[in-house]
mmCIF file of C-alpha atoms in Angstrom:
data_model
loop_
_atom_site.group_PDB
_atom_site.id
_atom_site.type_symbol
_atom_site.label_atom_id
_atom_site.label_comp_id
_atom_site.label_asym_id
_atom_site.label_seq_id
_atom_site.Cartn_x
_atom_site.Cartn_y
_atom_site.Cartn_z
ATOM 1 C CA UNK A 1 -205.548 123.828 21.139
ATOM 2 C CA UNK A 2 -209.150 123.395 20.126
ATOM 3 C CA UNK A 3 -208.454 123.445 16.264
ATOM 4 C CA UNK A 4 -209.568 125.913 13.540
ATOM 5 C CA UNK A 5 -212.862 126.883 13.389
ATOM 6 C CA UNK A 6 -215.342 127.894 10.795
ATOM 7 C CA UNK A 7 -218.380 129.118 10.528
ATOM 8 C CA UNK A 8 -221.078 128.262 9.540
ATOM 9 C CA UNK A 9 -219.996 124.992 8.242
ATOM 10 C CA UNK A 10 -222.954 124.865 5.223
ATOM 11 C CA UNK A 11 -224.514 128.283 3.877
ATOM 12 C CA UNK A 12 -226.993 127.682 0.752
ATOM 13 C CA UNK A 13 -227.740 131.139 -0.658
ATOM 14 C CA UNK A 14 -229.895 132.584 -3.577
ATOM 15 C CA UNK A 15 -227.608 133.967 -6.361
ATOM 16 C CA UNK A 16 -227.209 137.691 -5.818
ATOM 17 C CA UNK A 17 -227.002 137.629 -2.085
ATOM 18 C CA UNK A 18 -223.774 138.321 -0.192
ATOM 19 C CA UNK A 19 -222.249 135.461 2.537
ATOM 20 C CA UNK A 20 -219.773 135.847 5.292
ATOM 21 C CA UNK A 21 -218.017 133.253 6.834
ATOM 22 C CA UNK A 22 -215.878 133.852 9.921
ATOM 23 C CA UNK A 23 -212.677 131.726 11.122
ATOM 24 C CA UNK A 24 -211.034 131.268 14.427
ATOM 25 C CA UNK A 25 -207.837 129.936 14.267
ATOM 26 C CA UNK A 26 -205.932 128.392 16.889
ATOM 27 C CA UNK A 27 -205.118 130.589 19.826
ATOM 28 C CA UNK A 28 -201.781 132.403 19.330
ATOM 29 C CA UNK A 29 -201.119 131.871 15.272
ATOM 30 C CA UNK A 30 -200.564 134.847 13.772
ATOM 31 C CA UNK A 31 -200.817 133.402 10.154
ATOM 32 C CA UNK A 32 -204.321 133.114 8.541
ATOM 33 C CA UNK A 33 -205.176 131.511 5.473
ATOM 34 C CA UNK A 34 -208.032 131.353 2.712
ATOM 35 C CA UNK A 35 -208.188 128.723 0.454
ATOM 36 C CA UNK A 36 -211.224 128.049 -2.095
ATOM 37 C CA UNK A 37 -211.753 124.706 -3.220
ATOM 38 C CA UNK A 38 -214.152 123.112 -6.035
ATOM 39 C CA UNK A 39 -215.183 119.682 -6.445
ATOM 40 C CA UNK A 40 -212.088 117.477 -7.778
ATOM 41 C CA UNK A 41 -210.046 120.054 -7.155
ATOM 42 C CA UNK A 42 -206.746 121.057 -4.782
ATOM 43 C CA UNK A 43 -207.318 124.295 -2.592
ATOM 44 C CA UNK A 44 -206.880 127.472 -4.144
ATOM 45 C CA UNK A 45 -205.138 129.920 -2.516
ATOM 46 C CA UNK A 46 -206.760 133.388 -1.889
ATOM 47 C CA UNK A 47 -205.057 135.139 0.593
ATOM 48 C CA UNK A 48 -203.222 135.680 3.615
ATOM 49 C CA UNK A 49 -202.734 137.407 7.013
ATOM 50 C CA UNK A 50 -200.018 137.875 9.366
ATOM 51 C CA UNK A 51 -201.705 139.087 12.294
ATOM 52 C CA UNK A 52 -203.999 142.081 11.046
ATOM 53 C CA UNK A 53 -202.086 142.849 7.902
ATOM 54 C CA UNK A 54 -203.372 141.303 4.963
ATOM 55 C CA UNK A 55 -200.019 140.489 2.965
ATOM 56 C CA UNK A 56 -201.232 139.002 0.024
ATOM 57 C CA UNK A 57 -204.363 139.774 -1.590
ATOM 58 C CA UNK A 58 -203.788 139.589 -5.606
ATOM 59 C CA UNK A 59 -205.160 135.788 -5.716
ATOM 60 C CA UNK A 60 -208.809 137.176 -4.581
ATOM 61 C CA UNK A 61 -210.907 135.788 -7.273
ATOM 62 C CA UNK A 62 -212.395 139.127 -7.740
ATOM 63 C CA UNK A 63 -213.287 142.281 -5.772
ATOM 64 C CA UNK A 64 -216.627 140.416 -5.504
ATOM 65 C CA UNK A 65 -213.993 139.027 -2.449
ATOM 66 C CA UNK A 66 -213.054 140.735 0.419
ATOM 67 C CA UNK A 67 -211.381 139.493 3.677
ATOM 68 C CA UNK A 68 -210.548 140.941 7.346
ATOM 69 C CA UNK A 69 -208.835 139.739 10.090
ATOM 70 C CA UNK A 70 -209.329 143.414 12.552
ATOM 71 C CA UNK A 71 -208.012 142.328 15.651
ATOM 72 C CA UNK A 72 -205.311 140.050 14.322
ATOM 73 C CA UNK A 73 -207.542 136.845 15.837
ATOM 74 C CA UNK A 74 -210.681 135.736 13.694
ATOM 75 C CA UNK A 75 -210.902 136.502 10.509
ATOM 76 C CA UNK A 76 -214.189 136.906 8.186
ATOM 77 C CA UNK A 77 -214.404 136.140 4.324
ATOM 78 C CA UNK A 78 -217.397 138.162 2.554
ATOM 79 C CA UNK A 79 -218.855 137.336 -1.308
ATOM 80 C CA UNK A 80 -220.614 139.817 -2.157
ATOM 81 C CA UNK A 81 -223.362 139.531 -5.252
ATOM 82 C CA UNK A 82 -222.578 135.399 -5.485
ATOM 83 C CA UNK A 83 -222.985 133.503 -8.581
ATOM 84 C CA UNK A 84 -223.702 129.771 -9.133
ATOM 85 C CA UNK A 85 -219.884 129.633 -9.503
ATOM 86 C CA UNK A 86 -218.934 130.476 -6.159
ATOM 87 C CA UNK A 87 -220.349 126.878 -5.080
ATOM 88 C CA UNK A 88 -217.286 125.633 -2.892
ATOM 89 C CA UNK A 89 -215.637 124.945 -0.300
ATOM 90 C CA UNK A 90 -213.973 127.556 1.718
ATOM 91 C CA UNK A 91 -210.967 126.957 3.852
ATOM 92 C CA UNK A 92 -209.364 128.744 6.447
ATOM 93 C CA UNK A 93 -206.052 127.618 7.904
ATOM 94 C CA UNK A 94 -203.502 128.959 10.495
ATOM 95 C CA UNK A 95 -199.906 128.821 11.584
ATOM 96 C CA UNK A 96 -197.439 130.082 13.749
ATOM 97 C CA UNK A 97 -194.342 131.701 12.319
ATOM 98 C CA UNK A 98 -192.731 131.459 15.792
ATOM 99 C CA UNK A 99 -192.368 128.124 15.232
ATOM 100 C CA UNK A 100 -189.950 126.881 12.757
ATOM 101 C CA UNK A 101 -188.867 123.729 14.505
ATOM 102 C CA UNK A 102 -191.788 122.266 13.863
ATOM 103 C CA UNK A 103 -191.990 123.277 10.240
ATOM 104 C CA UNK A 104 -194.184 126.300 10.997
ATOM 105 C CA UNK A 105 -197.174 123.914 10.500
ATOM 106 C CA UNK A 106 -200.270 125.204 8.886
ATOM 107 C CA UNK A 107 -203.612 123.654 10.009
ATOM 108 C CA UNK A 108 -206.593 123.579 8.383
ATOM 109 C CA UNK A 109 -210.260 123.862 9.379
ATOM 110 C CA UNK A 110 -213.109 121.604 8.698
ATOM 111 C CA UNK A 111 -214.150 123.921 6.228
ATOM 112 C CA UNK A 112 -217.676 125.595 4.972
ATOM 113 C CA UNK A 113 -218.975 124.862 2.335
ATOM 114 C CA UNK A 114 -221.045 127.623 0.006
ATOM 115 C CA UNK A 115 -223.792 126.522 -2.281
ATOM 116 C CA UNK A 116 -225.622 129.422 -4.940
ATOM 117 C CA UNK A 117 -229.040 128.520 -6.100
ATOM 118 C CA UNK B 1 -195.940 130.067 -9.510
ATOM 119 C CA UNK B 2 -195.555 127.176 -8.171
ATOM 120 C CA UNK B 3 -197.028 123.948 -10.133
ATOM 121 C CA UNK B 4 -197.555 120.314 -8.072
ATOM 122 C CA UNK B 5 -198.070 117.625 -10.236
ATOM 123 C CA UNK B 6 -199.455 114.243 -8.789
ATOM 124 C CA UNK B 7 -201.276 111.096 -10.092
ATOM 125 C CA UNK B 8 -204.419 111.202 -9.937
ATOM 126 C CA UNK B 9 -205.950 107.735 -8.668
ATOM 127 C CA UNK B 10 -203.955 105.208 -6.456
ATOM 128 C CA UNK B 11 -205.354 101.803 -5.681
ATOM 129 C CA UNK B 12 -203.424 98.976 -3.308
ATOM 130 C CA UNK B 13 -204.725 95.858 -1.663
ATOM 131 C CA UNK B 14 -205.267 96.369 2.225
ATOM 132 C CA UNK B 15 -201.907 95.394 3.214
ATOM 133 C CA UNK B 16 -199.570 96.690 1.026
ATOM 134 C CA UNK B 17 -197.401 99.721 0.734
ATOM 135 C CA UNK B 18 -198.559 102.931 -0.994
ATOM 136 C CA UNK B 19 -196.597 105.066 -2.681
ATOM 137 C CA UNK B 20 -198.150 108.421 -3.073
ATOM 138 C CA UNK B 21 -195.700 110.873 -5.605
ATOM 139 C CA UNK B 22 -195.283 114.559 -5.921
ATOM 140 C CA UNK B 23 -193.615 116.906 -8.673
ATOM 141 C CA UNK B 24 -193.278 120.315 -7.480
ATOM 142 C CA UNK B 25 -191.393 123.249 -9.777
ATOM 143 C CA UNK B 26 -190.339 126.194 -6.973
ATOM 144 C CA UNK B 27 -187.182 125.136 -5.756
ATOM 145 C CA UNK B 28 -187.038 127.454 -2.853
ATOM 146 C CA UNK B 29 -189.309 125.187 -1.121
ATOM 147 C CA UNK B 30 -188.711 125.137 2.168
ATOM 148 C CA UNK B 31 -191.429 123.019 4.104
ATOM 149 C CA UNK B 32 -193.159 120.205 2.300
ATOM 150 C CA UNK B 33 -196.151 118.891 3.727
ATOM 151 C CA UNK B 34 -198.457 116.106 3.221
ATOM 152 C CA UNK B 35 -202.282 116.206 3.671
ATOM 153 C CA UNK B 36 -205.104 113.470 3.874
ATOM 154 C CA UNK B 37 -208.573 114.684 2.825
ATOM 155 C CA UNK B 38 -211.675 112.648 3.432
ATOM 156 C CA UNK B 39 -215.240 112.681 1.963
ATOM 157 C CA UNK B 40 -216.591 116.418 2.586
ATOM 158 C CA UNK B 41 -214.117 116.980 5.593
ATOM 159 C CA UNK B 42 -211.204 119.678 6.007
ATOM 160 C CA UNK B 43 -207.780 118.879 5.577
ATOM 161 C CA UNK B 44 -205.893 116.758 8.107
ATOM 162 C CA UNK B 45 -201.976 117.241 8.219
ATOM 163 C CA UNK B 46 -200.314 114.192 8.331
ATOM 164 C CA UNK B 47 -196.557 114.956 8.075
ATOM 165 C CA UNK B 48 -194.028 117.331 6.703
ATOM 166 C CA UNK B 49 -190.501 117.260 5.615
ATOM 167 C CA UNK B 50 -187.279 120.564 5.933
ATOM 168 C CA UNK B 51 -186.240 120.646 2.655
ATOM 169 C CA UNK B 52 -182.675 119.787 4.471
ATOM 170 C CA UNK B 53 -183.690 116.708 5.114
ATOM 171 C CA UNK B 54 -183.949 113.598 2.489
ATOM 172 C CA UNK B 55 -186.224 111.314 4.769
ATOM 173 C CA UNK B 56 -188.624 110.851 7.395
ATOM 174 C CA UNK B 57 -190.394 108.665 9.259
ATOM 175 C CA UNK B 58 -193.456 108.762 11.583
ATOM 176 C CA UNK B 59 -194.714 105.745 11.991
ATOM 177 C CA UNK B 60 -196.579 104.041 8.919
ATOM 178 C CA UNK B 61 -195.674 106.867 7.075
ATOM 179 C CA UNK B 62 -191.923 107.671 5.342
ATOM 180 C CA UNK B 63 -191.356 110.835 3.155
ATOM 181 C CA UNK B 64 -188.536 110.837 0.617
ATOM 182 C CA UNK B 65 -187.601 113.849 -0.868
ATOM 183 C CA UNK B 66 -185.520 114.255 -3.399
ATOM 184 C CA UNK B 67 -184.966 118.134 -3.932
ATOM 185 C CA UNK B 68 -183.018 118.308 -7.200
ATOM 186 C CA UNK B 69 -185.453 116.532 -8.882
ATOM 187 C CA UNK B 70 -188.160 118.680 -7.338
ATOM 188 C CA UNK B 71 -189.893 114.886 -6.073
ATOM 189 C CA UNK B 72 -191.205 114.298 -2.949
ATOM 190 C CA UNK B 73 -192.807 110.748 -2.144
ATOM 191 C CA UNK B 74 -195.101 109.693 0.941
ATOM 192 C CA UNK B 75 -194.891 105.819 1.362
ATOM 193 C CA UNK B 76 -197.548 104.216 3.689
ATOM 194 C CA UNK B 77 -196.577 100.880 5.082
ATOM 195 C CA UNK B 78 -199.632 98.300 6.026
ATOM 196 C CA UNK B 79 -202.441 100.771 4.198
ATOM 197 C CA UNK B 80 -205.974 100.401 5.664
ATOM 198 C CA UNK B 81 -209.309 100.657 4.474
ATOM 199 C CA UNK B 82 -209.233 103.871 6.575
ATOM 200 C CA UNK B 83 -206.192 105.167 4.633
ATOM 201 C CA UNK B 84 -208.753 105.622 1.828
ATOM 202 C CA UNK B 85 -208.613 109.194 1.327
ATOM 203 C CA UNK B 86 -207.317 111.888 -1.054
ATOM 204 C CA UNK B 87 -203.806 113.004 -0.340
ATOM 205 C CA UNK B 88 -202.141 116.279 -1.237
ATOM 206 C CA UNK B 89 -198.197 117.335 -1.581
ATOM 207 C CA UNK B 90 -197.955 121.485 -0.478
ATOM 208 C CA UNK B 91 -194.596 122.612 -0.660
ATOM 209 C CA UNK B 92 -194.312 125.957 0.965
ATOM 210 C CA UNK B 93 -191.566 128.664 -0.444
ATOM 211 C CA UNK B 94 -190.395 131.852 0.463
ATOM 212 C CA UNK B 95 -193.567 133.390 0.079
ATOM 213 C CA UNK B 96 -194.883 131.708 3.121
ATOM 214 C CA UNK B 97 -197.790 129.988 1.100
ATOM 215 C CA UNK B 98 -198.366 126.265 0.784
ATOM 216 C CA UNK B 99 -199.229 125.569 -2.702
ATOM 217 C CA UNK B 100 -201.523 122.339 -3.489
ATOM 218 C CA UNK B 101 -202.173 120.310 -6.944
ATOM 219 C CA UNK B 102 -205.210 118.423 -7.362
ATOM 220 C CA UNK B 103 -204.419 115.383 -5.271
ATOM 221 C CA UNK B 104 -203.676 111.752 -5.517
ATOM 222 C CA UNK B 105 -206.893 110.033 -4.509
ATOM 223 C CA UNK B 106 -206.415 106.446 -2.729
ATOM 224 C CA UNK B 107 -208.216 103.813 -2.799
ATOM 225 C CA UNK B 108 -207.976 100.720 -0.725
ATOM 226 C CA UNK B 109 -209.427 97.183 -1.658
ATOM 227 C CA UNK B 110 -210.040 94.172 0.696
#
């Protein structure tokens, strides 16, 4: 396994613009997370995928927020019209629910991080 | 939802034990893991517990759980300067999602 991966791993970005940052997860998970976290915080949870479905999506900050996953491998996260208070980190993590002996374990990428100027 | 509580700041001689705790409220928790975060990086799974189970070990690390308090613990035996981190509880529950509180941030002194 080479690990989750995100990209791009830093994206600074005048306020109005939209951002997209893509995920691979590890070959052969079917679950796909996206997790927002702020400075001194814990992640925040924004949604979820189980292969292409997107099975929970109520946790999006706001329809400013939009995720895919279209092939049921990478997935993108879009922001459309940031503001300054998007600045964060955004996580992407994956698991295997095929897997239960070993706790279905969910592992994170090294993250990329969003700043709005 | 689900709430985790944990103490904020930690701080141990290089040496000792730690004793990282957790507070968590949904009680159909069914994995509970344990995360290390370091300075600007992702997050690096370090262990996990069945919610079956009252203990594990791996190595320096031992996680107690106690489920009908809702309390899960993650001791670290001979902590490092390189166990210097901040350290999350997630318990995952039926919903499939691990939830996280704000973290228990560690800090190891010479």
């Amino acid at each position: 396994d080479t690990g989750v991966s995100q990209d791009p791993r830093h994206k600074i970005t005048k306020r109005g613009q939209n951002v997209t940052f893509r995920c691979d997860p590890i070959s052969e998970h079917n679950r796909l997370y996206w997790y927002r976290q702020t400075l001194g915080q814990g992640p925040e949870f924004l949604t979820y995928f189980q292969n292409e479905a997107q099975l929970e999506k109520s946790r999006l900050l706001s329809d400013r927020f939009s995720a895919e996953r279209p092939k049921g491998s990478f997935s993108t996260l879009e922001i459309q019209r940031t503001e300054q208070g998007d600045s964060a980190m955004y996580l992407c993590a994956s698991s295997s629910r095929d897997r239960p002996t070993s706790g279905n374990t969910i592992y994170f990428g090294e993250g990329s991080w969003l700043t709005v100027v | 939802g689900e709430d985790v509580e944990q103490s904020l700041f930690l701080s141990v001689r290089e040496g000792d034990s730690s004793v990282i705790n957790c507070t968590y409220t949904d009680s159909s928790s069914t994995y509970l893991y344990w995360y290390k975060q370091e300075p600007g990086a992702g997050l690096q799974l370090l262990t996990y517990i069945f919610s079956n189970m009252d203990m594990k070990q791996d190595q320096r690390l031992t996680v107690l759980l106690n489920k009908k308090d809702k309390h899960l613990s993650l001791r670290i035996a001979d902590t490092q300067t390189g166990d210097s981190a901040i350290y999350f509880c997630a318990p995952k529950g039926g919903s499939y999602i691990p939830t996280f509180g704000r973290g228990t941030s560690l800090i190891v002194h010479p």
